[in-house]
PDB file of C-alpha atoms and ligand atoms in Angstrom:
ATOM      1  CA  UNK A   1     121.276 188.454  42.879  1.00 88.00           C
ATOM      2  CA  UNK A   2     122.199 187.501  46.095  1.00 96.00           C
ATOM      3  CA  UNK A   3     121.632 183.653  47.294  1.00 97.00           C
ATOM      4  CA  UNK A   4     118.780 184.223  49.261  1.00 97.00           C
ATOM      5  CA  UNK A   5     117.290 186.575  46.361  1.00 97.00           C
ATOM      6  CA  UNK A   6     118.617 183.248  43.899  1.00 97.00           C
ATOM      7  CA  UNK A   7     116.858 180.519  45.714  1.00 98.00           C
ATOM      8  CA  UNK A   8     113.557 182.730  46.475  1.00 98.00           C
ATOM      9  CA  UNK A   9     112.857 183.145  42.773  1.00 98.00           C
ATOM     10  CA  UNK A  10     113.625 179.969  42.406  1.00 98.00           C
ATOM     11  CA  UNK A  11     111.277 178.531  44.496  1.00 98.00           C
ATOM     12  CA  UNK A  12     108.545 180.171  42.325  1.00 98.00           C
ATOM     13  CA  UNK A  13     108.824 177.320  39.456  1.00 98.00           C
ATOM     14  CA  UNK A  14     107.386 174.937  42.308  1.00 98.00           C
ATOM     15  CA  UNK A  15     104.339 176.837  42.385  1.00 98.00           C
ATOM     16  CA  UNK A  16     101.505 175.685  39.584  1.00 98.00           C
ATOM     17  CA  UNK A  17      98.576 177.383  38.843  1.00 98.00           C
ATOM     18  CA  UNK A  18      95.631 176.355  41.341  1.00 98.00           C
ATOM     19  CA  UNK A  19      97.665 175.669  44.436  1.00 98.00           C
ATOM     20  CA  UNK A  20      97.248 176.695  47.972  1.00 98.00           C
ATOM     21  CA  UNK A  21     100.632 177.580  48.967  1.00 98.00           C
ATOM     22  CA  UNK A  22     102.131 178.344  52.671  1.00 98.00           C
ATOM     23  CA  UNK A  23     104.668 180.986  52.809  1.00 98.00           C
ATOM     24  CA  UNK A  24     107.245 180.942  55.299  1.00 98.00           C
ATOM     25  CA  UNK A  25     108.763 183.444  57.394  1.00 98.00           C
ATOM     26  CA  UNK A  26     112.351 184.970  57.090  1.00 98.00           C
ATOM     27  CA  UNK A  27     114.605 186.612  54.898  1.00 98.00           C
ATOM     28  CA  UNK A  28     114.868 184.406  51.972  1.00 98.00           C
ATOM     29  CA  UNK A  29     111.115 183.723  51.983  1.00 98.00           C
ATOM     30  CA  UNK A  30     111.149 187.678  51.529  1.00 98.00           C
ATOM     31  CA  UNK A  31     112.642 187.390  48.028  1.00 98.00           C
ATOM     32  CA  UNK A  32     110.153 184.161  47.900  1.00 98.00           C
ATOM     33  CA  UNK A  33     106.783 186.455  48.415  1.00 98.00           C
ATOM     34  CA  UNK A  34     108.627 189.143  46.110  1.00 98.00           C
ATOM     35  CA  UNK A  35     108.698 186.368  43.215  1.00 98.00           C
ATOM     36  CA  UNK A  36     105.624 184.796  43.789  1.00 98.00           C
ATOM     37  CA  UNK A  37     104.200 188.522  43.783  1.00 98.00           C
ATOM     38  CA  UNK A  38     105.472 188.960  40.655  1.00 98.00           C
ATOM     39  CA  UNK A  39     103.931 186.071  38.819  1.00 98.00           C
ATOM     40  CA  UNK A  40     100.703 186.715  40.094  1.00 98.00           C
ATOM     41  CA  UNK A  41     100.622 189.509  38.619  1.00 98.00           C
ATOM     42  CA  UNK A  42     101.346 187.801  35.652  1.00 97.00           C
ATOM     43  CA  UNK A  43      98.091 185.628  35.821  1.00 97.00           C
ATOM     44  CA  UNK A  44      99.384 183.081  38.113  1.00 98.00           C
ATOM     45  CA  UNK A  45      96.250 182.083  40.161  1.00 98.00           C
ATOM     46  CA  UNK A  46      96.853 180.891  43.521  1.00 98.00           C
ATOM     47  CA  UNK A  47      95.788 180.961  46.776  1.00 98.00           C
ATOM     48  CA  UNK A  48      97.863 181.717  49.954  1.00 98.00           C
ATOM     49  CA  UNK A  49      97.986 181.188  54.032  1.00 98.00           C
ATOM     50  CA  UNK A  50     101.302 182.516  56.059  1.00 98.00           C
ATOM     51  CA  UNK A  51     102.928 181.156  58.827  1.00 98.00           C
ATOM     52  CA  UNK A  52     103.367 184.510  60.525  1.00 98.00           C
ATOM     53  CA  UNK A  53     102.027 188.018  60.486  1.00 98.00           C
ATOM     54  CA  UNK A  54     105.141 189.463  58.524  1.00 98.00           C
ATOM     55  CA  UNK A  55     104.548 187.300  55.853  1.00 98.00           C
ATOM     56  CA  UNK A  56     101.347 188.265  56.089  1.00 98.00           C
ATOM     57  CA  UNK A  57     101.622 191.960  55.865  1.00 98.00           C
ATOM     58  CA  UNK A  58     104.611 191.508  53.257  1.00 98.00           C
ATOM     59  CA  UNK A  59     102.001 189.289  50.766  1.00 98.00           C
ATOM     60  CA  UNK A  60      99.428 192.047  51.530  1.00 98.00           C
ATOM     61  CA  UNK A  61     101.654 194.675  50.966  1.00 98.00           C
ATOM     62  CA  UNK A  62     102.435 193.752  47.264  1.00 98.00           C
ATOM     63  CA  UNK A  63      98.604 193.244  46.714  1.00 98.00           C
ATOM     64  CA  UNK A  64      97.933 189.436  47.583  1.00 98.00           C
ATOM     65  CA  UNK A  65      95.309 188.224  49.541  1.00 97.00           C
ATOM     66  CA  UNK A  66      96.322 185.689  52.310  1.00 98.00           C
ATOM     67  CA  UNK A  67      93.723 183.646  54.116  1.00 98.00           C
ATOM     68  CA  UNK A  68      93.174 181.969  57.205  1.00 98.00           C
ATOM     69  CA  UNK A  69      94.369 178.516  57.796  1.00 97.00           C
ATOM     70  CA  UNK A  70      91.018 177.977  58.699  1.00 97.00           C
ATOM     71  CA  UNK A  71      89.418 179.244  55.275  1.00 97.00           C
ATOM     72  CA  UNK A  72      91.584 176.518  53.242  1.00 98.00           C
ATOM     73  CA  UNK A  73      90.889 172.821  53.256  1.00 97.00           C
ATOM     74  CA  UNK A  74      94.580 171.603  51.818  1.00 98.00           C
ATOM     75  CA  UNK A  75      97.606 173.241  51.745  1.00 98.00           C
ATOM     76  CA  UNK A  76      99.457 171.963  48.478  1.00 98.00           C
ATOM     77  CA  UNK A  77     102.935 173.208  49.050  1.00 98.00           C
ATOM     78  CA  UNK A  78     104.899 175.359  51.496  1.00 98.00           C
ATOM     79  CA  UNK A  79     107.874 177.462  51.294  1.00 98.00           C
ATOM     80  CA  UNK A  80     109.841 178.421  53.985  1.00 98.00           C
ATOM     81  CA  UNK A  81     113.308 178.984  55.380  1.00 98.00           C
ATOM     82  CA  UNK A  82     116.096 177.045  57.543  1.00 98.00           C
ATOM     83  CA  UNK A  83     118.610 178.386  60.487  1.00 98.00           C
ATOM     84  CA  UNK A  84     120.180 174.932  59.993  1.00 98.00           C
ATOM     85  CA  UNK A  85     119.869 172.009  57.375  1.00 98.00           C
ATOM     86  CA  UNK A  86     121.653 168.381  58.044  1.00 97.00           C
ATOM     87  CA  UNK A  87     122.643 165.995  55.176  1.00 95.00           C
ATOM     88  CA  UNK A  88     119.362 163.795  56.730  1.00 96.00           C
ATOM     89  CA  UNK A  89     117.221 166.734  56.313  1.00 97.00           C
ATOM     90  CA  UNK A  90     116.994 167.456  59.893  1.00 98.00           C
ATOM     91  CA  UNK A  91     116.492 171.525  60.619  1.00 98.00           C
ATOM     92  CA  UNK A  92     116.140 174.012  62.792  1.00 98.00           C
ATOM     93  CA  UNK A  93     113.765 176.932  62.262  1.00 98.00           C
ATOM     94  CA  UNK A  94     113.014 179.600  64.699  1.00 98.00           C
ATOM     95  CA  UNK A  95     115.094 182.133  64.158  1.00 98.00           C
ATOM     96  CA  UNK A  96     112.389 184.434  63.315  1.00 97.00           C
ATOM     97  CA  UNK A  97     110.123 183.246  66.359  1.00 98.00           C
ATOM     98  CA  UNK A  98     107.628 182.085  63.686  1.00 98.00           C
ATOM     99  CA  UNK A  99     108.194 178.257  64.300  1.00 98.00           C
ATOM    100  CA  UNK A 100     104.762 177.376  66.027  1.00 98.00           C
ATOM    101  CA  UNK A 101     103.164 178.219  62.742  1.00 98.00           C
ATOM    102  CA  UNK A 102     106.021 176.821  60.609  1.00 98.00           C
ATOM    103  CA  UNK A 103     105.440 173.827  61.928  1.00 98.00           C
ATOM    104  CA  UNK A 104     101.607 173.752  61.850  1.00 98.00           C
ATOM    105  CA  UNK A 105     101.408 175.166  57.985  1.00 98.00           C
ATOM    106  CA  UNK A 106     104.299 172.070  56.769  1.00 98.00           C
ATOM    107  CA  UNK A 107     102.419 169.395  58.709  1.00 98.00           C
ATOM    108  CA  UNK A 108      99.526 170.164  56.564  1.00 98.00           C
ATOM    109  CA  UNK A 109     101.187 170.891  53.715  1.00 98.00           C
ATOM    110  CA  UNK A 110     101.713 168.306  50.635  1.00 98.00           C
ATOM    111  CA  UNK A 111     105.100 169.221  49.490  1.00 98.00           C
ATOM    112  CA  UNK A 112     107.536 171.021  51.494  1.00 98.00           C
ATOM    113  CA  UNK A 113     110.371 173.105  49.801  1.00 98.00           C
ATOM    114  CA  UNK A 114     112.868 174.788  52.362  1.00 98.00           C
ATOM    115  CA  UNK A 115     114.969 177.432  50.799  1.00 98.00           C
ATOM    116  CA  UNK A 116     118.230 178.682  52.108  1.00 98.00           C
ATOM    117  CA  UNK A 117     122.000 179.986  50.989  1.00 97.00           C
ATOM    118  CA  UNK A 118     124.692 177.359  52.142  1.00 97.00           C
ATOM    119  CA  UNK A 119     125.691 178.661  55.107  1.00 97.00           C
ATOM    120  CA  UNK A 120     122.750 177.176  56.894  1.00 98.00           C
ATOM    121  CA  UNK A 121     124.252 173.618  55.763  1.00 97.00           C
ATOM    122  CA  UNK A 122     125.719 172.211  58.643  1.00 98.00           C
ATOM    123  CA  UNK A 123     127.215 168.353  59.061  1.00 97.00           C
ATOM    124  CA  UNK A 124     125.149 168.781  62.326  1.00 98.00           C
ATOM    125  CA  UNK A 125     122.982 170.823  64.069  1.00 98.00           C
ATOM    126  CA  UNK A 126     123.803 172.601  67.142  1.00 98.00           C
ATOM    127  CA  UNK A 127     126.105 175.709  66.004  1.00 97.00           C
ATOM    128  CA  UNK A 128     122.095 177.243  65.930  1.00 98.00           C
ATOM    129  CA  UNK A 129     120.558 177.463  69.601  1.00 98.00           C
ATOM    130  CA  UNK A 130     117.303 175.672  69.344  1.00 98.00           C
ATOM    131  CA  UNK A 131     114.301 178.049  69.256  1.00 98.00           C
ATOM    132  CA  UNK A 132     111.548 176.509  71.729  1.00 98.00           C
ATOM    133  CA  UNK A 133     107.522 178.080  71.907  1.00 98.00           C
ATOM    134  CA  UNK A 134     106.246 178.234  75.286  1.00 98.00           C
ATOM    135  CA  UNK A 135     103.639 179.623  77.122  1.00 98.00           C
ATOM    136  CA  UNK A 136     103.868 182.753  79.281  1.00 98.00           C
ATOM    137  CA  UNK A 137     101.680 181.081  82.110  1.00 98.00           C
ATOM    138  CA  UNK A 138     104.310 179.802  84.920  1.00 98.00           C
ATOM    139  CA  UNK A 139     106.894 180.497  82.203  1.00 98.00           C
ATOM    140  CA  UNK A 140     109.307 180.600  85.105  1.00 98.00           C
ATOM    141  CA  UNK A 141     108.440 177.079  85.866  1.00 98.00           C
ATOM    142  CA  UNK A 142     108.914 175.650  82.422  1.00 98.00           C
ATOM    143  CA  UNK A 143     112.044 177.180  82.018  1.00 98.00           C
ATOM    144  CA  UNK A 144     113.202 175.647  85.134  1.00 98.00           C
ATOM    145  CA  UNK A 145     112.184 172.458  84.057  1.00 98.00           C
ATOM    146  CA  UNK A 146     114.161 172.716  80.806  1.00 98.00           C
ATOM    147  CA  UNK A 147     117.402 173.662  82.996  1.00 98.00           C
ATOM    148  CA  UNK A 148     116.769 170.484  85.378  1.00 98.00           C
ATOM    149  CA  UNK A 149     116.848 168.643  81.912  1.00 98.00           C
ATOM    150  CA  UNK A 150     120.227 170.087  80.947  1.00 98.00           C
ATOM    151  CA  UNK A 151     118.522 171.474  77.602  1.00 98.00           C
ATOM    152  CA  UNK A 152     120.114 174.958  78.890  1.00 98.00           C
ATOM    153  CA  UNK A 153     117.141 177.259  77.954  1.00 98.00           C
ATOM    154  CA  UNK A 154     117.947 180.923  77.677  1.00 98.00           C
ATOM    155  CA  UNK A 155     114.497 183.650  77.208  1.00 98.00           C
ATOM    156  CA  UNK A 156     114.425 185.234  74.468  1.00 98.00           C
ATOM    157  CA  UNK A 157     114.256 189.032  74.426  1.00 98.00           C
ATOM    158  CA  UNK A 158     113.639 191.826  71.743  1.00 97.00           C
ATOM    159  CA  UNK A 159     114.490 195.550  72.218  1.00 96.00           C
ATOM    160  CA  UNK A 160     114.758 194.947  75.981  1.00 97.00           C
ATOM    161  CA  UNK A 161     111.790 193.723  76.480  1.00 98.00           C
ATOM    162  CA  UNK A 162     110.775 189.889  76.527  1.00 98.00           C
ATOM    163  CA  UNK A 163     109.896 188.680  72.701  1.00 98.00           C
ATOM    164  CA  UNK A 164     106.171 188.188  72.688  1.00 98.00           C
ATOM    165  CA  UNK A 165     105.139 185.570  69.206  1.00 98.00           C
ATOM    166  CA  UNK A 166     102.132 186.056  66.623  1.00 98.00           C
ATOM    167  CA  UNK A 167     100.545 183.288  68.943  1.00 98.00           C
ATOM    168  CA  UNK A 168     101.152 185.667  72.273  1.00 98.00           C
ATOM    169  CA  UNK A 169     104.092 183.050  73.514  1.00 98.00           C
ATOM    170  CA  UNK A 170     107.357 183.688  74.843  1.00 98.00           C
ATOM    171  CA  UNK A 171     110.371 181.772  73.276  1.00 98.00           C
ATOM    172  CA  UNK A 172     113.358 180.494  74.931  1.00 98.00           C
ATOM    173  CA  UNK A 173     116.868 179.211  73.261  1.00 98.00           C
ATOM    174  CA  UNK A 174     118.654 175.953  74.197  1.00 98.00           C
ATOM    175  CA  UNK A 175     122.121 175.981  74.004  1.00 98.00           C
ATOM    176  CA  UNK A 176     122.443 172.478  73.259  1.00 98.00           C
ATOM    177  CA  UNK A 177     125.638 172.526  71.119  1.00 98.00           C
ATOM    178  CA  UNK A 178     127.257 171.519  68.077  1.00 98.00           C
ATOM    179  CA  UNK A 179     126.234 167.587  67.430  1.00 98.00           C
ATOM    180  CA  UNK A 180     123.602 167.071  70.072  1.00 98.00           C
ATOM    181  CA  UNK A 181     121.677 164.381  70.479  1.00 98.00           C
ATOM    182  CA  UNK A 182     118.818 164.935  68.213  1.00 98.00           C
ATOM    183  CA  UNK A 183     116.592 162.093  69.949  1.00 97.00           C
ATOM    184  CA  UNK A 184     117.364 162.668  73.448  1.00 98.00           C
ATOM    185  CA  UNK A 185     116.308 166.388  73.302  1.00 98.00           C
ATOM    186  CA  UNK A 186     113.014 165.279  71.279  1.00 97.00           C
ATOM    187  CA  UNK A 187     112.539 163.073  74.560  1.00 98.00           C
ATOM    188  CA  UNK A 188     113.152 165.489  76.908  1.00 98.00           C
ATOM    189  CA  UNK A 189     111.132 168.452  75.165  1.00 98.00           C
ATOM    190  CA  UNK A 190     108.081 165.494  75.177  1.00 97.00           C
ATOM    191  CA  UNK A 191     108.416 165.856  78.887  1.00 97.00           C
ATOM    192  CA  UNK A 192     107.845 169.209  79.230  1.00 98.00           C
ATOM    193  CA  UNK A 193     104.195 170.797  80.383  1.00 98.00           C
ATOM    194  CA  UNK A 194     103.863 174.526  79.036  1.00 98.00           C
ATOM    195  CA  UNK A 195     106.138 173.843  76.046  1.00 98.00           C
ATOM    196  CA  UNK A 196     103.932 174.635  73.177  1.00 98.00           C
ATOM    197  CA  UNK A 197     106.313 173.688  69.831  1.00 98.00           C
ATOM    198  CA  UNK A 198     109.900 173.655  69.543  1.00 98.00           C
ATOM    199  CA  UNK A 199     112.128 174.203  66.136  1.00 98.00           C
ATOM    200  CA  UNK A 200     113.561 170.631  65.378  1.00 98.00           C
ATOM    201  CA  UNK A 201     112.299 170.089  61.776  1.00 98.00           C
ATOM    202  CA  UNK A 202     113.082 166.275  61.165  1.00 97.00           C
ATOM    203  CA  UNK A 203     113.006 164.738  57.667  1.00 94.00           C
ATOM    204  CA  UNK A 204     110.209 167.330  56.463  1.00 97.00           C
ATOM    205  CA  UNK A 205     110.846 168.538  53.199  1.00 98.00           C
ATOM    206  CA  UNK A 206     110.813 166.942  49.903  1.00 98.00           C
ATOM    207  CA  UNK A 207     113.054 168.986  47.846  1.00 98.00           C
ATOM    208  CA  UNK A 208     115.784 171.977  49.439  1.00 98.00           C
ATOM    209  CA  UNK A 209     117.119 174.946  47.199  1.00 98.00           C
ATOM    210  CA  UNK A 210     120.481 175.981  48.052  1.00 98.00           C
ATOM    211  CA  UNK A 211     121.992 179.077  47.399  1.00 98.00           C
ATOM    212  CA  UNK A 212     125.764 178.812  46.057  1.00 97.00           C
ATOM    213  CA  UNK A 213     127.654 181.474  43.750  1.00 97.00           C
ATOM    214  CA  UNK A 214     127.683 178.545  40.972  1.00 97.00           C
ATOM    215  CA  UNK A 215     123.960 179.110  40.809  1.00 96.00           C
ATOM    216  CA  UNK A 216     121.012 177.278  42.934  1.00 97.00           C
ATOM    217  CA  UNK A 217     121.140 173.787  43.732  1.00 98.00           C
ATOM    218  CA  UNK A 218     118.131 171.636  43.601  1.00 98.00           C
ATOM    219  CA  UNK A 219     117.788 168.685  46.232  1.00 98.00           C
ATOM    220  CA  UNK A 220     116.091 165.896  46.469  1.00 98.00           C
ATOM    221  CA  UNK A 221     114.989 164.195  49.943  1.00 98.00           C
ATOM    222  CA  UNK A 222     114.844 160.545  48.677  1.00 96.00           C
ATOM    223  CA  UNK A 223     113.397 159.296  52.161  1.00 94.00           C
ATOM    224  CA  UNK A 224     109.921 161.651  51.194  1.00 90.00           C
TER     225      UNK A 224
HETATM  226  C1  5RP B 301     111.579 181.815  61.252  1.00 90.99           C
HETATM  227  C2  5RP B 301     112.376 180.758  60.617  1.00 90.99           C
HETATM  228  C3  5RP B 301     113.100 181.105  59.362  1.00 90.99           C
HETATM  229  O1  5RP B 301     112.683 180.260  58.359  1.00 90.99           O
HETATM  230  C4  5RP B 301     114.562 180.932  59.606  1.00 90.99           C
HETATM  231  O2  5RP B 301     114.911 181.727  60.720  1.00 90.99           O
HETATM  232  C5  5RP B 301     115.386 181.319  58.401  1.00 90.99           C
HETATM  233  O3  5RP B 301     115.307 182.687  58.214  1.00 90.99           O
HETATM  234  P1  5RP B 301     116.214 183.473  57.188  1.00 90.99           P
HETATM  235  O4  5RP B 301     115.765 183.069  55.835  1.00 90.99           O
HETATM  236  O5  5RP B 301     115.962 184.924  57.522  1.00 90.99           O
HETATM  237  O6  5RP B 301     117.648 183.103  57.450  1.00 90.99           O
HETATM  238  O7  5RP B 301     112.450 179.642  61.045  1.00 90.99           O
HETATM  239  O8  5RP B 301     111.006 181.374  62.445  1.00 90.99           O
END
């Protein structure tokens, strides 16, 4: 298995019969729906919601039903990926353009579980640019805004053409560097009209997985 494979079956002895579980987006949480495929077919009853429309089509894909945030009153735990983790467990997620929804689907949720191989472990973040959801109305506006702030914002593109999010959003990547301010940009971002989520994950989860070739690691968040 490889450590994204490890720490995606893993992740699956979270899960409990009768839960209403949020699956992330990425490719770890790919192993993640594989797994969680797998026991259901084993009996395990649960219900699901995604934060994106490849998880989505993944879940449906190996013959689970997902349902609308809107059909479920509670999400009980969610399990999704990192681009970058700090020792405070601070992230960054947005890699996969899915963060708007990320973000929605672990506010609601009870328990959050990120899942990642140790590469993504950084002392701090910044080697990651930081994914940023905006809307396309006066997008040229809000970008130059985010320049004037010095959060260097760079549009995202995919296959030439600009990237276009589940939500029908564009995305643009700061190039904030290794060790920035974590605060400062959370100000800044605060200040911007048309901005409609960006990817700074602070002190969400309760527990990480880590991927390392001794094996997955289990971590506890004490401050959660
Ligand atoms: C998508 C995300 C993902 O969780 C993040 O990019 C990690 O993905 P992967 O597991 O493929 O490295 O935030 O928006």
């Amino acid at each position: 298995m490889n450590l994204k494979e490890q720490v995606g079956y893993k992740a699956v002895d979270f899960v409990k019969d009768g839960m209403v579980v949020g699956l992330g987006t990425g490719s770890t949480v790919f192993y993640f729906i594989h797994a969680l495929a797998k026991k259901v077919k084993e009996g395990l009853n649960v219900e699901m919601v995604s934060t994106s429309i490849q998880s989505i089509e993944l879940a449906e894909s190996l013959g689970m039903k997902v349902k609308n945030l809107e059909e479920v009153d509670r999400i009980d735990i969610c399990i999704d990926g990192v681009d970058e983790i700090d020792k405070d467990f601070n992230a960054i997620k947005g890699g996969g353009a899915a963060l708007f929804r990320e973000k929605i689907v672990a506010d609601i949720a009870e328990h959050v579980v990120w899942i990642y191989d140790e590469s993504k472990d950084v002392e701090k973040l910044g080697a990651f640019n930081l994914p940023v959801e905006i809307l396309p109305f006066a997008y040229n506006h809000t970008i130059r805004k985010m320049e004037e702030l010095g959060l260097k914002p760079v549009l995202r593109y995919k296959d030439d053409k600009v990237l276009v999010t589940d939500n029908g959003n564009f995305i643009v990547d700061l190039h904030l560097g290794y060790g920035f301010d974590i605060k400062s940009v959370e100000n800044k971002l605060a200040s911007v009209v048309g901005l409609v989520e960006h990817g700074l994950f602070l002190n969400t989860c309760k527990h990480c997985i880590k991927g390392t070739p001794d094996g997955p690691i289990i971590i506890e968040n004490p401050n959660k």
